[in-house]
Short mmCIF file of C-alpha atoms in Angstrom, two decimals:
data_model
loop_
_atom_site.label_atom_id
_atom_site.label_comp_id
_atom_site.label_asym_id
_atom_site.label_seq_id
_atom_site.Cartn_x
_atom_site.Cartn_y
_atom_site.Cartn_z
CA MET U 234 182.57 127.53 268.24
CA SER U 235 185.01 126.14 270.80
CA VAL U 236 183.88 125.98 274.44
CA TRP U 237 187.23 127.46 275.40
CA LEU U 238 186.67 130.40 273.04
CA GLU U 239 183.13 130.92 274.34
CA ASN U 240 184.52 131.17 277.87
CA ALA U 241 187.22 133.57 276.67
CA ILE U 242 184.62 135.81 275.01
CA ALA U 243 182.50 135.75 278.15
CA ARG U 244 185.48 136.98 280.16
CA ALA U 245 186.25 139.65 277.58
CA ASN U 246 182.71 141.02 277.73
CA SER U 247 183.22 141.81 281.41
CA THR U 248 186.51 143.68 280.85
CA SER U 249 186.55 147.46 280.52
CA ASP U 250 189.83 149.40 280.62
CA TRP U 251 192.08 151.75 278.63
CA LEU U 252 192.43 149.10 275.91
CA SER U 253 188.66 148.79 275.36
CA PRO U 254 188.71 150.33 271.83
CA ILE U 255 191.03 147.55 270.61
CA ARG U 256 189.29 144.85 272.64
CA GLU U 257 185.85 145.79 271.30
CA ALA U 258 187.01 145.93 267.67
CA SER U 259 188.86 142.60 267.91
CA LEU U 260 185.98 140.98 269.78
CA ALA U 261 183.54 142.05 267.06
CA THR U 262 185.83 140.57 264.39
CA LEU U 263 186.37 137.44 266.44
CA LYS U 264 182.64 136.81 266.78
CA GLU U 265 182.32 136.92 262.99
CA THR U 266 185.36 134.69 262.39
CA PRO U 267 184.68 130.95 262.13
CA TRP U 268 186.57 128.73 264.53
CA PRO U 269 189.45 127.15 262.54
CA THR U 270 188.89 123.59 261.36
CA ARG U 271 190.66 121.26 258.93
CA LYS U 272 188.67 123.00 256.19
CA THR U 273 190.36 126.30 257.06
CA GLU U 274 193.37 126.56 254.74
CA ALA U 275 195.68 128.11 257.37
CA TRP U 276 194.81 125.31 259.81
CA LYS U 277 194.46 122.44 257.35
CA TYR U 278 197.14 120.28 258.97
CA THR U 279 196.85 121.53 262.56
CA SER U 280 194.02 120.32 264.75
CA LEU U 281 192.73 122.45 267.64
CA LYS U 282 191.10 119.50 269.42
CA SER U 283 193.62 119.62 272.26
CA LEU U 284 192.58 123.22 272.95
CA GLU U 285 188.90 122.39 272.74
CA ARG U 286 189.36 119.61 275.31
CA VAL U 287 191.57 121.52 277.74
CA THR U 288 190.25 122.17 281.26
CA LEU U 289 191.99 124.88 283.23
CA SER U 290 191.75 125.88 286.86
CA ALA U 291 189.98 129.14 287.63
CA VAL U 292 192.31 129.67 290.60
CA ASP U 293 195.36 131.86 290.11
CA ILE U 294 198.45 129.76 290.71
CA GLU U 295 201.65 131.57 291.57
CA TYR U 296 204.46 130.45 289.29
CA GLN U 297 207.78 130.42 291.14
CA ASP U 298 210.20 129.08 288.54
CA MET U 299 212.85 131.36 287.11
CA PRO U 300 213.97 131.82 283.51
CA ASP U 301 216.73 129.48 282.35
CA GLU U 302 220.19 130.87 283.08
CA ILE U 303 222.33 131.94 280.12
CA ASP U 304 225.91 132.41 281.23
CA GLY U 305 227.55 135.49 279.74
CA PHE U 306 224.40 136.82 278.10
CA GLU U 307 224.06 140.44 279.21
CA SER U 308 220.41 141.35 279.13
CA LEU U 309 217.61 143.30 280.72
CA ASN U 310 215.15 140.62 281.84
CA LEU U 311 211.40 141.12 281.46
CA VAL U 312 209.43 138.20 282.88
CA PHE U 313 205.78 137.20 282.56
CA ARG U 314 204.46 134.54 284.97
CA ASN U 315 201.13 133.10 283.87
CA GLY U 316 200.58 136.26 281.85
CA GLN U 317 201.29 138.61 284.74
CA PHE U 318 204.29 140.90 284.31
CA ASP U 319 206.93 140.98 287.06
CA ILE U 320 207.08 144.73 287.68
CA ASP U 321 210.37 144.31 289.57
CA GLY U 322 212.04 143.90 286.19
CA LEU U 323 211.60 147.63 285.61
CA LYS U 324 213.40 148.71 288.79
CA GLU U 325 216.81 148.36 287.15
CA ALA U 326 218.27 151.54 285.67
CA LEU U 327 217.90 151.62 281.90
CA PRO U 328 220.51 152.77 279.37
CA ASN U 329 220.06 156.25 277.94
CA GLY U 330 217.71 156.20 274.99
CA LEU U 331 215.82 153.08 276.09
CA THR U 332 212.29 153.33 277.47
CA ILE U 333 210.32 150.36 278.83
CA THR U 334 206.76 151.12 279.88
CA TYR U 335 204.26 148.98 281.77
CA LEU U 336 201.21 150.31 279.98
CA PRO U 337 198.47 149.53 282.55
CA SER U 338 200.06 152.07 284.93
CA ALA U 339 201.28 154.55 282.29
CA ALA U 340 200.04 158.12 281.90
CA ASP U 341 196.77 158.56 280.01
CA SER U 342 198.58 160.24 277.11
CA VAL U 343 200.88 157.21 276.71
CA LYS U 344 197.94 154.82 276.85
CA LYS U 345 196.09 156.82 274.21
CA ALA U 346 199.12 156.79 271.90
CA SER U 347 199.58 153.05 272.44
CA VAL U 348 195.99 152.34 271.43
CA GLU U 349 196.87 153.90 268.07
CA GLU U 350 199.95 151.64 267.72
CA LEU U 351 198.84 148.22 268.93
CA SER U 352 197.51 145.69 266.40
CA GLN U 353 198.58 147.84 263.44
CA ILE U 354 201.43 145.50 262.44
CA LYS U 355 199.88 142.17 263.45
CA PRO U 356 197.47 141.22 260.64
CA GLU U 357 193.80 140.86 261.51
CA ARG U 358 193.65 137.39 259.92
CA HIS U 359 195.32 135.78 262.94
CA VAL U 360 192.45 134.37 265.01
CA PHE U 361 194.59 133.92 268.12
CA GLY U 362 196.02 137.38 267.64
CA LEU U 363 192.46 138.66 268.03
CA ILE U 364 192.05 136.49 271.13
CA ASN U 365 195.25 138.01 272.50
CA ASP U 366 193.89 141.52 271.79
CA VAL U 367 190.85 140.65 273.83
CA LEU U 368 192.48 138.90 276.79
CA ALA U 369 195.99 140.36 277.26
CA GLU U 370 196.19 142.72 280.25
CA ASP U 371 199.82 143.27 281.23
CA ILE U 372 201.17 144.93 278.07
CA ILE U 373 204.73 146.20 277.73
CA ARG U 374 206.00 148.89 275.37
CA ILE U 375 209.71 149.14 274.49
CA GLU U 376 211.20 152.07 272.58
CA VAL U 377 214.72 152.97 271.47
CA ALA U 378 215.38 156.64 270.68
CA GLU U 379 216.60 157.83 267.30
CA GLY U 380 220.22 156.98 266.57
CA VAL U 381 220.72 155.05 269.84
CA SER U 382 222.38 151.63 269.90
CA ILE U 383 221.58 149.56 273.00
CA SER U 384 224.40 147.14 273.84
CA GLN U 385 222.42 145.10 276.37
CA ALA U 386 219.89 142.70 274.92
CA ILE U 387 216.31 142.63 276.11
CA ARG U 388 215.18 139.17 277.14
CA ILE U 389 211.41 138.59 277.34
CA THR U 390 210.46 135.37 279.13
CA SER U 391 207.00 133.86 279.44
CA LEU U 392 206.66 131.19 282.16
CA VAL U 393 203.44 129.17 282.28
CA GLY U 394 202.45 126.77 285.07
CA LEU U 395 199.99 123.91 285.49
CA ASN U 396 196.32 124.49 284.56
CA THR U 397 196.88 128.16 283.84
CA GLU U 398 196.21 130.50 280.98
CA SER U 399 198.61 133.20 279.83
CA HIS U 400 198.22 136.01 277.28
CA THR U 401 201.28 138.21 276.81
CA ARG U 402 201.74 141.22 274.55
CA VAL U 403 204.75 143.41 273.80
CA PHE U 404 205.21 146.32 271.41
CA VAL U 405 208.73 147.33 270.32
CA LYS U 406 209.63 150.49 268.43
CA LEU U 407 213.08 151.27 267.04
CA ASN U 408 213.25 154.86 265.88
CA LYS U 409 215.41 155.98 262.94
CA GLY U 410 218.96 154.62 263.10
CA ALA U 411 218.41 152.75 266.40
CA SER U 412 219.62 149.21 267.07
CA LEU U 413 218.55 146.56 269.57
CA THR U 414 218.68 142.83 270.33
CA VAL U 415 215.50 141.14 271.59
CA SER U 416 215.32 137.50 272.68
CA GLU U 417 211.88 135.98 273.32
CA HIS U 418 211.74 132.83 275.49
CA TYR U 419 208.70 130.63 276.12
CA GLN U 420 209.03 127.94 278.80
CA GLY U 421 206.69 125.34 280.28
CA ASN U 422 205.77 121.70 279.81
CA LEU U 423 202.61 121.32 281.91
CA GLU U 424 199.00 121.46 280.77
CA SER U 425 198.37 125.13 280.04
CA VAL U 426 197.38 127.63 277.33
CA ASN U 427 199.56 130.50 276.23
CA THR U 428 199.24 133.14 273.52
CA GLY U 429 202.27 135.38 273.09
CA PHE U 430 202.45 138.13 270.45
CA VAL U 431 205.11 140.76 269.84
CA GLU U 432 204.93 143.59 267.29
CA TYR U 433 208.10 145.29 266.02
CA ASP U 434 208.11 148.71 264.35
CA ILE U 435 211.59 148.99 262.80
CA CYS U 436 211.92 152.51 261.43
CA ALA U 437 214.26 153.80 258.72
CA GLU U 438 217.91 152.65 259.04
CA ALA U 439 217.17 150.81 262.31
CA LYS U 440 218.54 147.34 263.04
CA LEU U 441 216.90 144.54 265.01
CA GLU U 442 218.60 141.29 266.01
CA HIS U 443 215.75 139.01 267.03
CA TYR U 444 215.38 135.55 268.56
CA ARG U 445 212.34 133.51 269.47
CA PHE U 446 212.90 130.32 271.48
CA ALA U 447 209.56 128.48 271.44
CA LEU U 448 210.66 125.76 273.85
CA GLN U 449 207.39 124.77 275.46
CA THR U 450 206.90 120.99 275.34
CA ASP U 451 204.71 118.08 276.45
CA LYS U 452 201.15 119.13 277.44
CA SER U 453 201.49 122.86 276.92
CA ILE U 454 199.45 124.66 274.26
CA SER U 455 201.34 127.65 272.88
CA ILE U 456 200.14 129.84 270.01
CA GLY U 457 201.69 133.17 269.15
CA GLY U 458 203.46 135.34 266.67
CA CYS U 459 206.14 137.90 265.96
CA HIS U 460 205.28 140.60 263.45
CA PHE U 461 207.71 143.05 261.87
CA LYS U 462 207.33 146.27 259.87
CA LEU U 463 210.49 147.49 258.16
CA GLY U 464 211.11 151.08 257.16
CA GLU U 465 213.56 152.37 254.54
CA ARG U 466 217.00 150.67 254.79
CA ALA U 467 215.92 148.86 257.96
CA ASP U 468 217.62 145.56 258.76
CA LEU U 469 216.17 142.47 260.48
CA ASN U 470 218.04 139.32 261.42
CA SER U 471 215.66 136.82 263.07
CA THR U 472 216.24 133.29 264.41
CA LEU U 473 213.44 131.00 265.58
CA VAL U 474 213.98 127.72 267.46
CA GLY U 475 210.96 125.51 268.09
CA PHE U 476 210.24 122.35 270.08
CA GLY U 477 206.91 120.61 269.77
CA SER U 478 204.11 120.09 272.28
CA ASP U 479 200.44 119.06 272.25
CA LEU U 480 199.89 122.17 270.15
CA SER U 481 202.59 124.69 269.26
CA ARG U 482 202.23 127.30 266.53
CA VAL U 483 204.11 130.46 265.59
CA ASP U 484 203.06 132.96 262.94
CA THR U 485 205.62 135.44 261.63
CA ASP U 486 204.88 138.38 259.36
CA ILE U 487 207.42 140.66 257.70
CA ILE U 488 205.96 143.77 256.07
CA TYR U 489 208.22 146.01 253.96
CA ASP U 490 207.21 149.64 254.37
CA GLY U 491 210.35 151.30 252.95
CA GLU U 492 212.81 150.66 250.15
CA PHE U 493 216.24 148.99 250.48
CA ALA U 494 215.25 147.09 253.63
CA ASN U 495 216.63 143.61 254.32
CA ALA U 496 215.34 140.66 256.33
CA LYS U 497 216.97 137.33 257.13
CA LEU U 498 214.89 134.63 258.80
CA ASN U 499 216.43 131.36 259.97
CA ALA U 500 214.24 128.80 261.74
CA PHE U 501 214.58 125.20 262.86
CA TYR U 502 212.32 122.85 264.80
CA LEU U 503 212.92 119.48 266.49
CA LEU U 504 209.98 117.20 267.24
CA ASP U 505 209.58 113.85 268.99
CA GLY U 506 206.83 111.65 270.45
CA LYS U 507 203.40 112.88 269.37
CA GLU U 508 204.39 116.53 269.33
CA LEU U 509 203.14 119.14 266.87
CA PHE U 510 204.85 122.29 265.66
CA ASP U 511 203.34 124.64 263.08
CA LEU U 512 205.25 127.56 261.56
CA HIS U 513 203.50 129.98 259.21
CA ALA U 514 205.73 132.71 257.74
CA THR U 515 204.40 135.48 255.50
CA VAL U 516 206.50 138.16 253.80
CA GLU U 517 204.84 141.15 252.14
CA HIS U 518 207.11 142.88 249.61
CA ALA U 519 205.05 146.02 249.02
CA VAL U 520 207.88 148.37 247.94
CA PRO U 521 210.89 148.05 245.56
CA ASN U 522 214.52 147.13 246.21
CA CYS U 523 214.16 144.90 249.27
CA THR U 524 215.73 141.54 250.11
CA THR U 525 214.42 138.50 251.98
CA LEU U 526 216.48 135.39 252.76
CA GLU U 527 214.49 132.66 254.52
CA ASN U 528 215.94 129.29 255.55
CA VAL U 529 213.85 126.78 257.54
CA ARG U 530 214.87 123.26 258.62
CA GLY U 531 213.07 120.60 260.62
CA ILE U 532 213.80 117.20 262.13
CA VAL U 533 210.77 115.06 263.00
CA ALA U 534 210.87 111.71 264.84
CA ASP U 535 208.48 109.05 266.20
CA HIS U 536 204.81 110.06 265.61
CA ALA U 537 205.49 113.81 265.62
CA LYS U 538 204.08 116.20 263.04
CA ALA U 539 205.49 119.41 261.59
CA VAL U 540 203.74 122.01 259.47
CA PHE U 541 205.46 124.76 257.52
CA ASN U 542 203.80 127.34 255.30
CA GLY U 543 206.10 129.98 253.84
CA ARG U 544 204.49 132.64 251.65
CA ILE U 545 206.35 135.46 249.91
CA HIS U 546 204.04 137.99 248.24
CA ILE U 547 205.68 140.32 245.71
CA HIS U 548 203.33 143.27 245.10
CA ARG U 549 203.01 144.95 241.71
CA ASP U 550 205.20 147.92 242.69
CA ALA U 551 207.90 145.82 244.37
CA GLN U 552 210.39 145.83 241.47
CA LYS U 553 214.05 144.85 242.05
CA THR U 554 213.05 142.46 244.83
CA LEU U 555 215.35 139.60 245.82
CA ALA U 556 213.61 136.82 247.74
CA GLU U 557 214.72 133.27 248.51
CA LEU U 558 212.90 130.62 250.57
CA ASN U 559 214.34 127.20 251.37
CA ASN U 560 212.75 124.52 253.56
CA ARG U 561 214.57 121.25 254.28
CA ASN U 562 213.22 118.46 256.48
CA LEU U 563 214.52 115.19 257.90
CA LEU U 564 212.16 112.36 258.87
CA LEU U 565 213.51 109.87 261.41
CA SER U 566 210.47 107.58 261.52
CA ASP U 567 207.93 105.97 259.18
CA LYS U 568 205.20 107.46 261.38
CA ALA U 569 206.57 111.02 261.44
CA GLU U 570 204.90 113.61 259.23
CA ILE U 571 205.86 116.89 257.60
CA ASN U 572 203.49 119.09 255.62
CA THR U 573 205.38 121.85 253.82
CA LYS U 574 204.02 124.50 251.47
CA PRO U 575 206.44 127.13 250.15
CA GLU U 576 204.65 129.82 248.12
CA LEU U 577 205.73 132.62 245.80
CA GLU U 578 203.04 135.04 244.66
CA ILE U 579 204.63 137.48 242.20
CA TYR U 580 203.00 140.47 240.49
CA ALA U 581 206.18 142.40 239.58
CA ASP U 582 208.29 141.46 236.55
CA ASP U 583 211.78 142.69 237.51
CA VAL U 584 212.53 140.40 240.45
CA ARG U 585 214.83 137.53 241.44
CA CYS U 586 212.92 134.92 243.45
CA ALA U 587 213.42 131.25 244.28
CA HIS U 588 211.86 128.72 246.62
CA GLY U 589 212.19 125.03 247.36
CA ALA U 590 211.36 122.28 249.83
CA THR U 591 212.80 118.81 250.50
CA VAL U 592 211.84 115.92 252.77
CA ALA U 593 214.44 113.18 253.27
CA GLU U 594 215.56 110.37 255.56
CA ILE U 595 218.78 110.16 257.53
CA ASP U 596 221.66 108.93 255.34
CA LYS U 597 221.98 105.21 256.19
CA HIS U 598 225.38 104.98 254.52
CA ALA U 599 226.71 107.81 256.68
CA LEU U 600 225.18 106.16 259.76
CA TYR U 601 226.80 102.83 258.87
CA TYR U 602 230.16 104.53 258.25
CA LEU U 603 230.18 106.16 261.69
CA GLU U 604 229.13 102.91 263.39
CA SER U 605 231.90 101.05 261.53
CA ARG U 606 234.39 103.49 263.09
CA GLY U 607 233.34 102.49 266.60
CA ILE U 608 230.80 105.24 267.22
CA SER U 609 227.63 104.03 268.90
CA ARG U 610 224.42 104.24 266.90
CA SER U 611 222.88 106.78 269.27
CA LYS U 612 225.92 109.07 269.11
CA ALA U 613 226.12 108.68 265.33
CA GLN U 614 222.48 109.75 265.04
CA VAL U 615 223.15 112.83 267.17
CA MET U 616 226.16 113.75 265.02
CA LEU U 617 224.26 113.46 261.74
CA ASN U 618 221.19 115.27 263.05
CA PHE U 619 223.27 118.04 264.52
CA GLY U 620 225.12 118.50 261.27
CA PHE U 621 221.81 119.03 259.50
CA ILE U 622 220.99 122.21 261.45
CA ASN U 623 224.39 123.29 262.79
CA GLU U 624 224.79 125.66 259.85
CA LEU U 625 221.83 127.70 261.10
CA ILE U 626 223.17 127.72 264.66
CA ASP U 627 226.53 128.97 263.36
CA GLN U 628 224.70 131.83 261.61
CA MET U 629 223.20 133.13 264.87
CA PRO U 630 224.75 136.60 265.35
CA ASN U 631 225.00 136.15 269.13
CA GLN U 632 227.41 133.30 269.79
CA ILE U 633 226.57 133.22 273.50
CA LEU U 634 222.99 132.30 272.64
CA ALA U 635 224.29 129.83 270.07
CA GLU U 636 226.44 128.08 272.70
CA TRP U 637 223.52 128.12 275.14
CA VAL U 638 221.15 126.42 272.73
CA ARG U 639 223.63 123.82 271.39
CA PRO U 640 223.54 121.47 274.43
CA GLN U 641 219.74 121.70 274.52
CA ILE U 642 219.67 120.66 270.87
CA ARG U 643 222.08 117.77 271.53
CA ASN U 644 219.94 116.56 274.45
CA ARG U 645 216.89 116.77 272.23
CA PHE U 646 218.62 114.73 269.53
CA ALA U 647 219.67 112.09 272.06
CA GLN U 648 215.97 111.38 272.70
CA MET U 649 215.05 111.18 269.01
CA GLU U 650 215.55 107.62 267.77
CA VAL U 651 215.84 106.76 264.10
CA THR U 652 213.31 103.98 263.33
CA ARG U 653 213.20 104.02 259.54
#
């Protein structure tokens, strides 16, 4: 077992609060779960050595930085600093039909109800999800009332400073016919450890527009997940943008709980140096007449390493399912690495399913053509790289977020040199 995990368990054993029923159950499971190694299928290509070696300060360090500004993006801002929630974010008046609750100070009845909700959507197989169950303290619950459409987005930002540890948890419920936009942001590039998990209960006919910007880089260790349950005729449109770091992993789970629900997942990741980014996406089609469209693209340079595992499971009763999974990758270096594993597991016979994966190099003829027209090699590389993922940026429903992320992507590309 990892020394870091042993220390985490020791801390958990001394914690007793309203969340103890979940903590105790997850801790018991965690103690029986082997620490992931290269022999663990879900961690076959992702080493946890950087986490095992990490040394963090026991002193609480106040984190003063603010979330990145997004001009024109109207949002209610919820901020975690080193895992501690900024309670001032709840002083702003909320739109009718929207409730945001800081659970540690909520009424006992609300806490009791939340214990019944938490960890019901996030699968138990996620080891770091169990760790988050055990260690997260400042937990936020967001709910939209039936039939209410919230025009303002909710922006959840996790800021992590040097030598600190952060464990954030949010639960979001959209009641029947409700609609909401949620944008998750993870920032930090210093040596630190962060687990960030969000569960989404999307009830019948509700609509969620979702973003996760996993932009932690350099020495940060960031492991988390976003987990969705879709009711009848529910609609999910999710976009994930990932940069690499010493260790960066995101697990997504989409669970269909009602017929005629739809989910669209677009994701892209950009890696350089010796960075690692690992994306595991699982879709459970447990009921008939649902649709999943999943499109994932990655660009990997230098000695960086990307891992993608996309699994779509069509249960026996999930007839009339439409599911498509496409993963495309671009390697910019002989030393870069991509491990991709798209999976279809089908037990129903009346379905339309497809999946595919490609790994390619940058088009040298296109690069030569642009250079022959007077465009510098570095600018030509940026143009070709940007074209590879621009389609997914164009598909982002919120164009303000799309315009905000574009210059960050361009700057990232400018640092990624083609060496093949």
